[in-house]
Structures are given as C-alpha cells and as structure tokens.
Coordinates of C-alpha atoms and ligand atoms in Angstrom, one line a residue:
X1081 CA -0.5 14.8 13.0
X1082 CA -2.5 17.0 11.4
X1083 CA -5.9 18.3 11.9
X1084 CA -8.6 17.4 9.4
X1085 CA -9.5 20.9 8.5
X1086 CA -12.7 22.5 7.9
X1087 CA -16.2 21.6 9.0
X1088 CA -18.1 24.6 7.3
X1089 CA -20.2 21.2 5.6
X1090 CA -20.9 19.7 8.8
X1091 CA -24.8 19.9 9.4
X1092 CA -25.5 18.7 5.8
X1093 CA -23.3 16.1 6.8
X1094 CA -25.1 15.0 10.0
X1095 CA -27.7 12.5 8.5
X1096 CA -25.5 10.8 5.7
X1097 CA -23.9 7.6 6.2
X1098 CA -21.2 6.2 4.4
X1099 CA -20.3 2.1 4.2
X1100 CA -16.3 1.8 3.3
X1101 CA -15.4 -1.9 2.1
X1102 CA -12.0 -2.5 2.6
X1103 CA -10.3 -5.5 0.7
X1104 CA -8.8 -8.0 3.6
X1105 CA -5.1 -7.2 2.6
X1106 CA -3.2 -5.7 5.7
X1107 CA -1.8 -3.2 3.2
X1108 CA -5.5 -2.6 1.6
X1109 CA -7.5 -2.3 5.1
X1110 CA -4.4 -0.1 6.8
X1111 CA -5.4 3.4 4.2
X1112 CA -9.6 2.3 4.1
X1113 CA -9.4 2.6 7.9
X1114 CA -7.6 6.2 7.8
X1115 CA -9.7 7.1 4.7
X1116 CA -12.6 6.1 7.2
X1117 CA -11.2 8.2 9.9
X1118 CA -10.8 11.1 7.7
X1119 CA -14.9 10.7 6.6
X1120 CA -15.8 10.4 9.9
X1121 CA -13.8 13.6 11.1
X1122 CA -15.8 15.1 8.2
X1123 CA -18.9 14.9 9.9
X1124 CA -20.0 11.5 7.5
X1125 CA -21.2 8.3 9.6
X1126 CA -19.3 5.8 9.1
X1127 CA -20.2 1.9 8.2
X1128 CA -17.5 -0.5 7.9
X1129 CA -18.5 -4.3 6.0
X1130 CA -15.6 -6.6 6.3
X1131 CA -15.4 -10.6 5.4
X1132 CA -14.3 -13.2 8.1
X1133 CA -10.9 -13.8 7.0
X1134 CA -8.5 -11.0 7.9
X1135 CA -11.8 -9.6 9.9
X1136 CA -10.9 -6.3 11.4
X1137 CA -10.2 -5.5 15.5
X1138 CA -14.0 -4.3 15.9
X1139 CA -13.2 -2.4 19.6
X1140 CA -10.2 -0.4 18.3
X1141 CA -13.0 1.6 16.6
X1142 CA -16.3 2.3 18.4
X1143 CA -16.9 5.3 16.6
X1144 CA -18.0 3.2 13.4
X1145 CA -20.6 1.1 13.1
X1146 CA -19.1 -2.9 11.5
X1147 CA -21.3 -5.2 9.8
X1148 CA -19.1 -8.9 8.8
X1149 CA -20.2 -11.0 6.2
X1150 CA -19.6 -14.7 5.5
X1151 CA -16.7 -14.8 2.4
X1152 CA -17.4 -18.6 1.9
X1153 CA -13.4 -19.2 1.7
X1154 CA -12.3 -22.9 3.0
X1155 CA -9.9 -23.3 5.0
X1156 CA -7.0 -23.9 2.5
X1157 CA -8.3 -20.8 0.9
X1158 CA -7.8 -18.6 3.3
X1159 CA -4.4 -17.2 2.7
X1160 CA -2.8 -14.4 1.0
X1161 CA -0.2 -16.5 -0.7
X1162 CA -2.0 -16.1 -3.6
X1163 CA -3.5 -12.7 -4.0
X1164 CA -5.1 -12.7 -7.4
X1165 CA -7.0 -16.3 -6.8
X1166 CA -8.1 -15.2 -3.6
X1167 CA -9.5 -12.1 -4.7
X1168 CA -11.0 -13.5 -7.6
X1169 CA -12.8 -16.1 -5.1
X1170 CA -14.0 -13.5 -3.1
X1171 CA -15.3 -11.4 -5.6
X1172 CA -17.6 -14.3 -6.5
X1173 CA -18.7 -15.5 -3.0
X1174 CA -19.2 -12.1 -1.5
X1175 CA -21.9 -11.0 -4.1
X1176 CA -24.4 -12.6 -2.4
X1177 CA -23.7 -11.8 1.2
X1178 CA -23.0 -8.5 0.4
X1179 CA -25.8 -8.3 -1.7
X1180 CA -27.9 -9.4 2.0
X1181 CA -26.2 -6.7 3.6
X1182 CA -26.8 -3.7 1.4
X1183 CA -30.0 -4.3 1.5
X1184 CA -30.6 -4.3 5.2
X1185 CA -28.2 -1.5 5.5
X1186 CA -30.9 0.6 2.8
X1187 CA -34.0 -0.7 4.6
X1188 CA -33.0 1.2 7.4
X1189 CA -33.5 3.7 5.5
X1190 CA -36.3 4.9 7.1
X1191 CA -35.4 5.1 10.6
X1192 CA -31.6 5.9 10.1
X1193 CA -30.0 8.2 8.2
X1194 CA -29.8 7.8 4.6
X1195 CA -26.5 6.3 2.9
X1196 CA -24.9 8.5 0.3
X1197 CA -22.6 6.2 -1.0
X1198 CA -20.7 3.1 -1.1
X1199 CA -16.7 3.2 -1.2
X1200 CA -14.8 0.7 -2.2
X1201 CA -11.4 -1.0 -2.4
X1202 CA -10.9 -1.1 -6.4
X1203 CA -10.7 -5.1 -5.8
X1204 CA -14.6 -5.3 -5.5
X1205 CA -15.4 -5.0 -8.6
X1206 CA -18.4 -7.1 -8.2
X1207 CA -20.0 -4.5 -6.5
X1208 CA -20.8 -2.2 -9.5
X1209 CA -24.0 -4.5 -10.4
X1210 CA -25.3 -4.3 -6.9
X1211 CA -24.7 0.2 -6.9
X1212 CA -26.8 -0.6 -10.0
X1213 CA -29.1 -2.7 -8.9
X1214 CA -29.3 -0.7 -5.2
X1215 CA -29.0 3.1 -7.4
X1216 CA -26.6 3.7 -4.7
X1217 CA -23.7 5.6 -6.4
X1218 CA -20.0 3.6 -6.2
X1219 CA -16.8 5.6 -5.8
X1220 CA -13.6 3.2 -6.0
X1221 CA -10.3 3.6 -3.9
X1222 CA -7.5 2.4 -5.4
X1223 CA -4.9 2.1 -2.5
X1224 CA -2.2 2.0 -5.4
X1225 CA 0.1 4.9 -6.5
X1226 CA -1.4 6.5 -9.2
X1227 CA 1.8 5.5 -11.5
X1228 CA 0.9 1.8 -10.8
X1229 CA -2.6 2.0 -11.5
X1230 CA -1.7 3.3 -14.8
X1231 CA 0.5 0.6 -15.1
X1232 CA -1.9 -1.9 -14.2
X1233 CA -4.5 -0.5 -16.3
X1234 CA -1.9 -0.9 -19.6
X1235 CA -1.3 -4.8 -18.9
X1236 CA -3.6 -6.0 -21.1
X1237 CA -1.7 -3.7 -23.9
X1238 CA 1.4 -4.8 -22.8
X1239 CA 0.6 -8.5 -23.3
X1240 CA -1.1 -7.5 -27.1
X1241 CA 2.7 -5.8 -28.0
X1242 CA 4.3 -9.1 -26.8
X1243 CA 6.1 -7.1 -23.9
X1244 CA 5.4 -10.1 -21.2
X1245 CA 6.9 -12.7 -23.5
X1246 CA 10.8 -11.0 -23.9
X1247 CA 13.4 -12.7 -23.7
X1248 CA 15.7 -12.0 -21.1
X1249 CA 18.4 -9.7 -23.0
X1250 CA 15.4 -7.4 -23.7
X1251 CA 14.3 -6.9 -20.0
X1252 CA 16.4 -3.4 -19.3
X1253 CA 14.7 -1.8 -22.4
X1254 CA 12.7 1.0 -21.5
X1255 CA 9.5 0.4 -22.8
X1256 CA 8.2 2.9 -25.5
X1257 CA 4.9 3.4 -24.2
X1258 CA 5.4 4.1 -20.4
X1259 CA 8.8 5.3 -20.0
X1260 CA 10.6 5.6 -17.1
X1261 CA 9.5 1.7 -16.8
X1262 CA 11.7 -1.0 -18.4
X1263 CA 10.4 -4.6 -19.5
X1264 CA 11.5 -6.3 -16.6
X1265 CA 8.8 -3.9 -14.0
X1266 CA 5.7 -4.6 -15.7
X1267 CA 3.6 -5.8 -12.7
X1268 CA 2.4 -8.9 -13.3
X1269 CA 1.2 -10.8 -10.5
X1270 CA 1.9 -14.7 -10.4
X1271 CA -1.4 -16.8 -9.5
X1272 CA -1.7 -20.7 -10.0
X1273 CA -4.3 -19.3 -12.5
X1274 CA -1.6 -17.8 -15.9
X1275 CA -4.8 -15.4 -16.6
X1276 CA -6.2 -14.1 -13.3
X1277 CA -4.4 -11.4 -13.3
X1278 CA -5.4 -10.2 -17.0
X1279 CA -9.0 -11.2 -15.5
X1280 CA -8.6 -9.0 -12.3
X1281 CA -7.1 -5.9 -13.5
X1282 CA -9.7 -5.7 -16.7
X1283 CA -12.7 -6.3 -14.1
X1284 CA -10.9 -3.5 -11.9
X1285 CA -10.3 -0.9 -15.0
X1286 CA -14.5 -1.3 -16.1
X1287 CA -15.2 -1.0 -12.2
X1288 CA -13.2 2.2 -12.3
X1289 CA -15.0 3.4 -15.6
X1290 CA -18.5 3.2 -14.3
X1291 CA -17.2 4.4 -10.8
X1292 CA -18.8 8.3 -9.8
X1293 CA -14.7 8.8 -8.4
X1294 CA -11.5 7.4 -8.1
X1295 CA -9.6 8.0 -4.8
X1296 CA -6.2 8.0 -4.3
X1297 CA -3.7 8.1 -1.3
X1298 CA -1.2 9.7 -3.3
X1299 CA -0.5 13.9 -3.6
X1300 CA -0.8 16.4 -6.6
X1301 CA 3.2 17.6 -5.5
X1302 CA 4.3 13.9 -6.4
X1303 CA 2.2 12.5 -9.3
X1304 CA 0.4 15.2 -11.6
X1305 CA 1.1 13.9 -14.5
X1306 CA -0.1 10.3 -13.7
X1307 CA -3.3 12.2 -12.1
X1308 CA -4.3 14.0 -15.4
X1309 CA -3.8 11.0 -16.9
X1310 CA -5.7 8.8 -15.1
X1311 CA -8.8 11.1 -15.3
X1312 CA -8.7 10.8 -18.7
X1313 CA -8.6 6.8 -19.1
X1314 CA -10.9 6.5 -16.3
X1315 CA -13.4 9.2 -17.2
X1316 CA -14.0 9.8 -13.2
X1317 CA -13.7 12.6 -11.4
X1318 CA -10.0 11.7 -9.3
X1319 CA -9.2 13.0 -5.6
X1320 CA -6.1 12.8 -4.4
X1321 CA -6.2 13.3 -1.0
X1322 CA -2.9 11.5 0.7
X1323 CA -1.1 10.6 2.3
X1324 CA -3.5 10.1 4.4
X1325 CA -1.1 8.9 7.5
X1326 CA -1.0 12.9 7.9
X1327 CA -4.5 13.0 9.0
X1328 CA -4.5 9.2 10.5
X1329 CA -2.0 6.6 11.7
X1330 CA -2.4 3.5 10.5
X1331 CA -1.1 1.4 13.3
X1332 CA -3.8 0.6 15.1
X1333 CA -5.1 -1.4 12.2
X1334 CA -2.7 -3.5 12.4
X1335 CA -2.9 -7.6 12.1
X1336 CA -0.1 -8.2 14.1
X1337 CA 1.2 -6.8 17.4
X1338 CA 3.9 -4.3 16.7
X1339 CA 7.0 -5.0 18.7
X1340 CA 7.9 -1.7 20.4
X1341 CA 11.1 -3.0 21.9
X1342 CA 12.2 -1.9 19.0
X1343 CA 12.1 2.0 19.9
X1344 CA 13.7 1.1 23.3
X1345 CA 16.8 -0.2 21.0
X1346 CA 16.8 3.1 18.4
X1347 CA 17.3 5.4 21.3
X1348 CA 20.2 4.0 22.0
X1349 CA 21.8 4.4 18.3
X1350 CA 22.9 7.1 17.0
X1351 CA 21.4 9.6 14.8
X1352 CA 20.8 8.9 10.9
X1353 CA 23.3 5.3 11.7
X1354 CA 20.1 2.6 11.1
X1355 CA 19.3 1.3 8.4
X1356 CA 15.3 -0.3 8.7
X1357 CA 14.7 -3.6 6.7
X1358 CA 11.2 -4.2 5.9
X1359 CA 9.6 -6.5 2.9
X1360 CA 6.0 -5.3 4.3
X1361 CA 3.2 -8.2 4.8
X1362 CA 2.7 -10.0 1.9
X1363 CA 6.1 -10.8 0.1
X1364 CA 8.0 -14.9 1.0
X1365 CA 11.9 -15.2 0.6
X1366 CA 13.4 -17.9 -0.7
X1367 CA 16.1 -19.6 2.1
X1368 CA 18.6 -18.5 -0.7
X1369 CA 17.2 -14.6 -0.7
X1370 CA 16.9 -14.7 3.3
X1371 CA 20.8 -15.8 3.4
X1372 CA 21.7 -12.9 1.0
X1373 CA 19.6 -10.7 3.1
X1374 CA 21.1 -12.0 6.5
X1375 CA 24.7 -12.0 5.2
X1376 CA 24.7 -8.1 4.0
X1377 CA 23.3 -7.4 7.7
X1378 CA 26.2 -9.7 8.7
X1379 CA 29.2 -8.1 7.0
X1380 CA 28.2 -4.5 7.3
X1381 CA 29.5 -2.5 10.3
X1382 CA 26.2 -0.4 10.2
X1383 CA 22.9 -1.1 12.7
X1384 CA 20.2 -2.9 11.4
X1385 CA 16.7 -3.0 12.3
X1386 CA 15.1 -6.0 11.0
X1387 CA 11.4 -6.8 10.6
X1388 CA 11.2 -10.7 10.1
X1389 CA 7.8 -11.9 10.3
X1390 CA 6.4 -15.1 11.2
X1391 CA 6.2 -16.7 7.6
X1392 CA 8.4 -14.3 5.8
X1393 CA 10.5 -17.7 4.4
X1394 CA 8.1 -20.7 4.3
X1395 CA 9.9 -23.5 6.1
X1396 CA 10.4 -21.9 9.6
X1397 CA 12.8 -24.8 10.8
X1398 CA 15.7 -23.6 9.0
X1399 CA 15.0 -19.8 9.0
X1400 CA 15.3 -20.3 12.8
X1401 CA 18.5 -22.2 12.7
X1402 CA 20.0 -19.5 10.2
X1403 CA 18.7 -16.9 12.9
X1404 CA 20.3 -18.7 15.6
X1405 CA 23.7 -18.4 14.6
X1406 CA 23.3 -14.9 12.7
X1407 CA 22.1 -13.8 16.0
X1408 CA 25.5 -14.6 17.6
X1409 CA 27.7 -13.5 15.2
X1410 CA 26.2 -9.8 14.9
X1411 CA 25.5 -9.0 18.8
X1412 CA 24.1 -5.9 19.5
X1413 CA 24.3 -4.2 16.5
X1414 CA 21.5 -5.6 14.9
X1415 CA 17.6 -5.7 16.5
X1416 CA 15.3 -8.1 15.2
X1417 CA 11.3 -8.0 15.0
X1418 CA 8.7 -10.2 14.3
X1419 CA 6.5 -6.6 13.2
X1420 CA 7.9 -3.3 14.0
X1421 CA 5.5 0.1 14.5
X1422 CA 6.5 1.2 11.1
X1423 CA 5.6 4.6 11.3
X1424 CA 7.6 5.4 15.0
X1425 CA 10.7 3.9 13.2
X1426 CA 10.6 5.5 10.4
X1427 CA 10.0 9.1 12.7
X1428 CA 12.7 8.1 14.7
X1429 CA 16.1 10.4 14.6
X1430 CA 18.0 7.0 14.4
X1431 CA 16.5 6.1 10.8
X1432 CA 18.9 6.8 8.5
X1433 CA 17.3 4.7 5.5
X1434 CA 14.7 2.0 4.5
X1435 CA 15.6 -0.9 3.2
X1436 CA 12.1 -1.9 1.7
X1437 CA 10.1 -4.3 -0.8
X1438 CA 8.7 -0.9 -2.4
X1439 CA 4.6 -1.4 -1.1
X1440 CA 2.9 2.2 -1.6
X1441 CA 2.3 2.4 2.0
X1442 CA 5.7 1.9 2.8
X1443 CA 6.9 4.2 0.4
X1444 CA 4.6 6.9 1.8
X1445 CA 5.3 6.3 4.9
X1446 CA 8.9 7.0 4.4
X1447 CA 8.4 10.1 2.2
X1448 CA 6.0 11.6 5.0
X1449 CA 9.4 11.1 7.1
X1450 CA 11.9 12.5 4.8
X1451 CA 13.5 8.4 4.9
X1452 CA 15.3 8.1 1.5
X1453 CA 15.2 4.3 0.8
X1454 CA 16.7 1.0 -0.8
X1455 CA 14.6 -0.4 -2.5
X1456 CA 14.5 -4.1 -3.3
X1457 CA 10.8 -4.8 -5.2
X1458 CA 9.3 -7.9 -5.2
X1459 CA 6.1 -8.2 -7.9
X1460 CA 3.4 -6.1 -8.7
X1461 CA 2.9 -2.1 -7.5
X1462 CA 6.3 -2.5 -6.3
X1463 CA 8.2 -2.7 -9.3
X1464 CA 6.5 0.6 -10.5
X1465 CA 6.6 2.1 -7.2
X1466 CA 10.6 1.5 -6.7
X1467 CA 11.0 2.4 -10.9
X1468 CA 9.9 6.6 -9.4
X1469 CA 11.7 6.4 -6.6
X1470 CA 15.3 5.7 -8.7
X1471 CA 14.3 7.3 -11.8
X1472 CA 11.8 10.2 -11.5
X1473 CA 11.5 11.3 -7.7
X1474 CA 15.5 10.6 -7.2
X1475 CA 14.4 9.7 -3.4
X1476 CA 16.1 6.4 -2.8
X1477 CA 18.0 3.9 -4.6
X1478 CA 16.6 0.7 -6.4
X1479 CA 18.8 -2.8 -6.4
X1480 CA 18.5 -3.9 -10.1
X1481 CA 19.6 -7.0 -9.9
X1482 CA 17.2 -9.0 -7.2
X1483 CA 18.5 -10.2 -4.1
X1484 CA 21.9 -10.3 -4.4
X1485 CA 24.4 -9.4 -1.6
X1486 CA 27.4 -7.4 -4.1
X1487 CA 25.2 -4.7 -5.6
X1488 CA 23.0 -4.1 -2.5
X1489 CA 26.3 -3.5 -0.2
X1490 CA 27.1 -1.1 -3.1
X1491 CA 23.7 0.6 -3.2
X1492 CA 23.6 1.2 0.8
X1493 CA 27.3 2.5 0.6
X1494 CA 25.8 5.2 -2.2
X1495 CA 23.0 6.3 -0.4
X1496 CA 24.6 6.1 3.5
X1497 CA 28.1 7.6 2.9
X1498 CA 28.0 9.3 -1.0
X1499 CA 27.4 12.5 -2.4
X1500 CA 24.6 11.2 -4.2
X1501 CA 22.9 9.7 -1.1
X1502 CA 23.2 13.3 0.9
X1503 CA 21.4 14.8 -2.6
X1504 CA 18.7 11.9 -2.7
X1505 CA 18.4 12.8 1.4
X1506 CA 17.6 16.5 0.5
X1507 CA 15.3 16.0 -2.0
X1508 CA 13.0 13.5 0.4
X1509 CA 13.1 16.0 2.7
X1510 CA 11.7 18.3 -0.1
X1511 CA 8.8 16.1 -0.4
X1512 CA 8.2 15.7 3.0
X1513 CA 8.0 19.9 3.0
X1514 CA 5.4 19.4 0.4
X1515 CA 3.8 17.1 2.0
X1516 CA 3.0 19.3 5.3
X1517 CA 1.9 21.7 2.9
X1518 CA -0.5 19.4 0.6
X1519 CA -1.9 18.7 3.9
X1520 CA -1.8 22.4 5.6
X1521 CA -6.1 24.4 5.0
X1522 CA -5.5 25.0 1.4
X1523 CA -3.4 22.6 0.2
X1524 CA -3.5 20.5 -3.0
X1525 CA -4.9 17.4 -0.3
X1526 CA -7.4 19.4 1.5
X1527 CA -8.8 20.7 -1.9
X1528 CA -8.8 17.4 -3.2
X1529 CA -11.2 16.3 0.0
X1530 CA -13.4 19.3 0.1
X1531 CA -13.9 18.2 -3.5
X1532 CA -14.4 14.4 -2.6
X1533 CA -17.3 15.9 -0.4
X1534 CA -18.8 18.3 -2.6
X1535 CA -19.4 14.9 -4.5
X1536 CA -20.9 12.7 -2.1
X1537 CA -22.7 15.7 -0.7
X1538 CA -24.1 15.8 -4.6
X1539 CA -25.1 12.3 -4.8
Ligands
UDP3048 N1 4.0 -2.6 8.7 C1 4.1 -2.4 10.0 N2 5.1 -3.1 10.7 C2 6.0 -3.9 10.0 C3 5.9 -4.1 8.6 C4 4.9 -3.4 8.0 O1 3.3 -1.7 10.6 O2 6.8 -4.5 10.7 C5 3.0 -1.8 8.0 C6 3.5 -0.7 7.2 O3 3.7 0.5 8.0 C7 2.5 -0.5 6.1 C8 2.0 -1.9 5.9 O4 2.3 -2.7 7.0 O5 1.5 0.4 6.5 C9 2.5 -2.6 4.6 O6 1.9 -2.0 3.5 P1 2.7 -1.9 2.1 O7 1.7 -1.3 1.2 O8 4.0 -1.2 2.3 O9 3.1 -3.3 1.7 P2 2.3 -4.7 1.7 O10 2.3 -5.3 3.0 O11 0.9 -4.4 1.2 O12 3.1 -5.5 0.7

C-alpha cells in the first residue's frame, strides 16, 4: 500500500471539514470511503452523511464523524434491482433531509471548524440547489471510468441519431461518433420507468456542469484522451487521482462478510492455474445464464474460484439444487463463495485471470494486480468498460456473444494457454508498473490530488 504522500498543506488543513455523500451502491460507497480515507490522510476532517438503506458499518471508521438521514424508501423500495428508479426516488426524498442536515452541519459553524466543501457521488444531483442555496461549493465524484462517463454523457445524442432503436444486424457497427464502441455497448440502463435513465444521466451531466470539479478514480497513464475530453464537455476542473485502492483498501466497506476460506484454498493451487469468477454486487443471472456459467466451470480441467452470492439468480430453490449436484461432480477443483476478499484474490500468486461482469472497481482492482481478465458485461459502465479492455488497453478478453458456454471456453483457452493471452498478460503488467508510478511523490495521481487540494483549499 502506498503512503499518501505529502503534508506540506497540513496546518491550513487543520480547521476545514469536508462532508463526502456516498450513493448506497456497494460499488459507489466502496471508492467514497477510500476517497474519504485519502482526505482524511490529507489533514481534511472528515463527515460522512449516508441514508438508512445500505447504511454504512459506523465502528469500522471512528476516525470520521457519520450523520444518517431518513431516505423515505418503503419497504418494497428498498432494493437495488432497479438502480435508476431507486436513485431517482432518492434523489427526490433525500432533499429535504439532507437539506436538515446541511444546515445543522453549517450552524456549527461557529464552534467547529468551518466546511470547505461538499463532495458528492455524481448520482446526487439534487444537491446542486442546496450548494446554491447553502453557497457551499459542490465538487462531483463520478465513481465511473472516465470512458463511461463520456459514454453516458452522449446517450441522449445517441437516442436523437436513432442509435438505441437498431435493429439487430446493425449492433456490431462501430458507431461513428465514439469509436472503439459498437451499437450493441451503448449503456443503457433498464428501469420499469423506459425514460429514467435519459432523466438520470441529463440531471447528472447539468450536476457535473455547475460542479467546482469532477473526480475520478481513474489514472492519466490509462485514459488521457477521455480526461481532456471530459474537461472540455464538463467545463470543471477534472482530478484524476486513482486508483485509489493504492492508497486505501476497500474491503472493509464491505456489505457482506468476505469469505476468507477462500485464501486457505488458493494456497494450495498452483501458481497463475485459477481462474476468479466474479459478476460483482449488482448484476441477476437468468437459471439459463447460471447453467452456462456452471457448465464451463464443469467441463474445464482448470480451478475455479467462484463468487456466488446470495441472490445472484432470483429463485434460490433451484440455484441450490443446480449447486448440489455441480458441487459433486467438480470435487476439489472448484471453491465456491458466497463473497470473496476481492482484492487478496486478485493479489494472490494463484490468480491467473478474472473472469468478471466488467464493474470499474473490478476492473481496477485487477489492473492494480497485473490480472488480465474475461470479461462477460452485463448493462451499463460495463459494456464500455469491457469495449477498452478488448479493444484499446489489449488487457483481457471480452465474450461477444453473452453468456454462452462455446465462445467463452474459447476466450479462456486464448488468454490461459495462447500467445495472445501471454502478450495481453504483459501488457497488464505494464499498467500495473504505471500504476505504482502514478501513485509514487510525483506521479500523474499525486499531482492530480495536490491539485484537488489546492482547490478546496481555494474555496
Ligand atoms: N467484491 C468483493 N467480493 C466479492 C465480489 C465483489 O469484495 O465477492 C467487491 C469488489 O472488490 C469491488 C466491488 O465489490 O470493489 C464491486 O464493484 P464493481 O464496480 O466491480 O461492480 P458492481 O458491484 O458495482 O457492479
């Protein structure tokens, strides 16, 4: 792990307080909590507001100060099976508890130090009226890549060309205006709502205009020219400062308990033999998709370790049943988790790729390792994400065709045993390099975060 470096700011620091607002994706409140960590290493006092529902593990870090507020969700509503409605109802029912808190937090004022700024998850966007109403500048995280922000931001053009309409012999064109990305990866995310999506991305993009800075858990070495381009659309100051897993793990901000009897089995395989399956936190299988998924675990002579969470395929009954007899047919060569400590695996010597849904903290997570990766995306920032890996950073290999057992037996035998695979190997390991040296007192990161604080330190 590496230090965070510097501290030459630290008495101005002494007296400011931050507040972080993390959106209550496992995903979203894994990077605020390192971003947090990296603040507070900074010198910056640290205030964390969070809603009830996927409320975060208060003791883990006494070293902030937490403030939760009532989200107003109903029972039924409180899932993540549909991400666009639920942050859409949040964004409404938070304003005014929020609201509440912000000003109690700014009353202190006067007996506590004074609060510089507000960060946020991009997915607040109902939080720019209050930093207007409050004069308390805004800057906006995006816990994206950088290439799927962009992405994001160029739905609504992409729906005005007719793009999201093609039929299906047009999906593998590239499309004109965003190449490497064909038809088929523009990110739309499904909602019971057709238009929520269109609704949360343009509240996000205006957030991000009026926003004093955009922050990223990405690095210069990986995504310039998305970086430059960004700054331009967005007309904010952008700071890349990932990944930030370098600084922080995320871990211990984790929603479920990781199973660690999952290291006990990888030091018993050999080195480079395992391949790591994980779809993340968020993504359902069909029972159709978890049998393709079991039966290329089944027929391969390779270990697997597999992360199948409670929930991963909605009715349980069967996935159990299908487990049962999997379980028996594939001994010992195969270790199954309900949650696995992500990072340790990927570090482990055993690794020899990821099989994953393509989430940006996955992805990161296996480039910080040097883990070149399968990549079967899902919907959204995964599509884009899994679109560099194959086509511009060469760093793993994505399965075109969905969840289907004959091309992704093909895909692993490229990147485990092929020429190809040992060239896509090498150059994760050159990103990991750059990585340690993004991160490293002078680095393209640690220029990025002196700059982040120069700005708050401005406001
Ligand atoms: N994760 C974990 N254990 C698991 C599966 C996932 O700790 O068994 C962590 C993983 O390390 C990552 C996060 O959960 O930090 C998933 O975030 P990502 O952006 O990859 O995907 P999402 O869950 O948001 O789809």
């Amino acid at each position: 792990m590496e230090a965070v470096h510097g501290n030459s700011n630290l008495e101005t620091k002494k007296g400011k307080r931050l507040i972080l607002f993390p959106a209550p994706l496992q995903g979203h409140i894994n990077p605020v909590i390192q971003l947090a960590n990296i603040l507070h290493a900074k010198g910056f006092d640290i205030i964390i507001v969070h809603t009830k529902f996927n409320s975060i593990d208060q003791s883990k870090y006494p070293h902030f100060t937490f403030h939760s507020i009532q989200d107003g969700l109903l029972e039924h509503e409180a899932s993540t099976s549909d991400v666009v409605d639920l942050m859409i109802k949040l964004n409404g029912n938070c304003v005014q508890p929020f609201g509440e808190c912000l000003a109690n937090l700014l009353s202190d004022g006067q007996t506590k130090p004074v609060i510089s700024c507000l960060i946020i998850d991009s997915f607040w966007y109902f939080t720019r009226e209050l930093g207007d109403r409050f004069k308390l500048p805004i800057l906006a995280f995006r816990t994206v890549s950088v290439c799927s922000a962009l992405a994001f931001n160029s739905l609504l053009l992409f729906q005005k060309l007719g793009y999201l309409s093609k039929p299906d012999s047009e999906l593998e064109e590239e499309i004109p205006e965003f190449p490497p990305l064909r038809m088929k990866d523009i990110p739309v995310i499904k909602s019971r709502y057709p238009d929520g999506i269109f609704k949360l991305i343009s509240s996000i993009l205006e957030s991000n205009r009026a926003a004093s800075g955009l922050i990223f858990n990405s690095f210069r070495e990986l995504e310039e020219p998305a970086l430059t381009k960004i700054s331009q659309e967005c007309q904010s100051p952008t700071f890349a400062i990932g990944p930030f897993l370098k600084y922080f793990p995320a871990s211990p901000s984790s929603l479920m308990e990781p199973d660690q009897s999952a290291i006990h089995w990888l030091n018993k395989q050999a080195p480079k033999s395992v391949i790591y399956v994980s779809f993340g936190s968020t993504v359902h299988l069909n029972e159709a998709q978890m049998s393709e998924v079991a039966s290329v675990i089944a027929n391969s002579v390779r270990p697997f370790l597999w992360v199948v969470r409670p929930g991963l395929v909605r009715n349980s009954f069967r996935v159990e049943n299908l487990l049962n007899g999997f379980l028996e047919a594939v001994n010992r060569r195969v270790h199954i988790v309900n949650w696995a400590p992500q990072q340790e695996v990927l570090a482990h010597p055993a690794i020899g790729g990821f099989w994953t849904h393509s989430g940006w903290n996955s992805t990161l997570e296996s480039i910080c390792e040097g883990v070149p990766m399968i990549c079967s995306p899902f919907y959204g920032d995964q599509l884009i994400n899994s679109r560099f890996v194959n086509d511009v950073w060469k760093i793993g290999l994505r399965v075109e065709k969905g969840l289907v057992k004959g091309e992704i037996e093909r895909v692993i035998e490229r990147l485990m045993d092929e020429k190809e695979g040992k060239e896509i190997r090498e150059r994760v390991l050159s990103y990991k390099e750059k990585i340690n040296a993004c991160t490293e007192e002078g680095g393209s990161s640690q220029q990025s975060l002196q700059g982040l604080i120069d700005r708050i330190l401005s406001f």
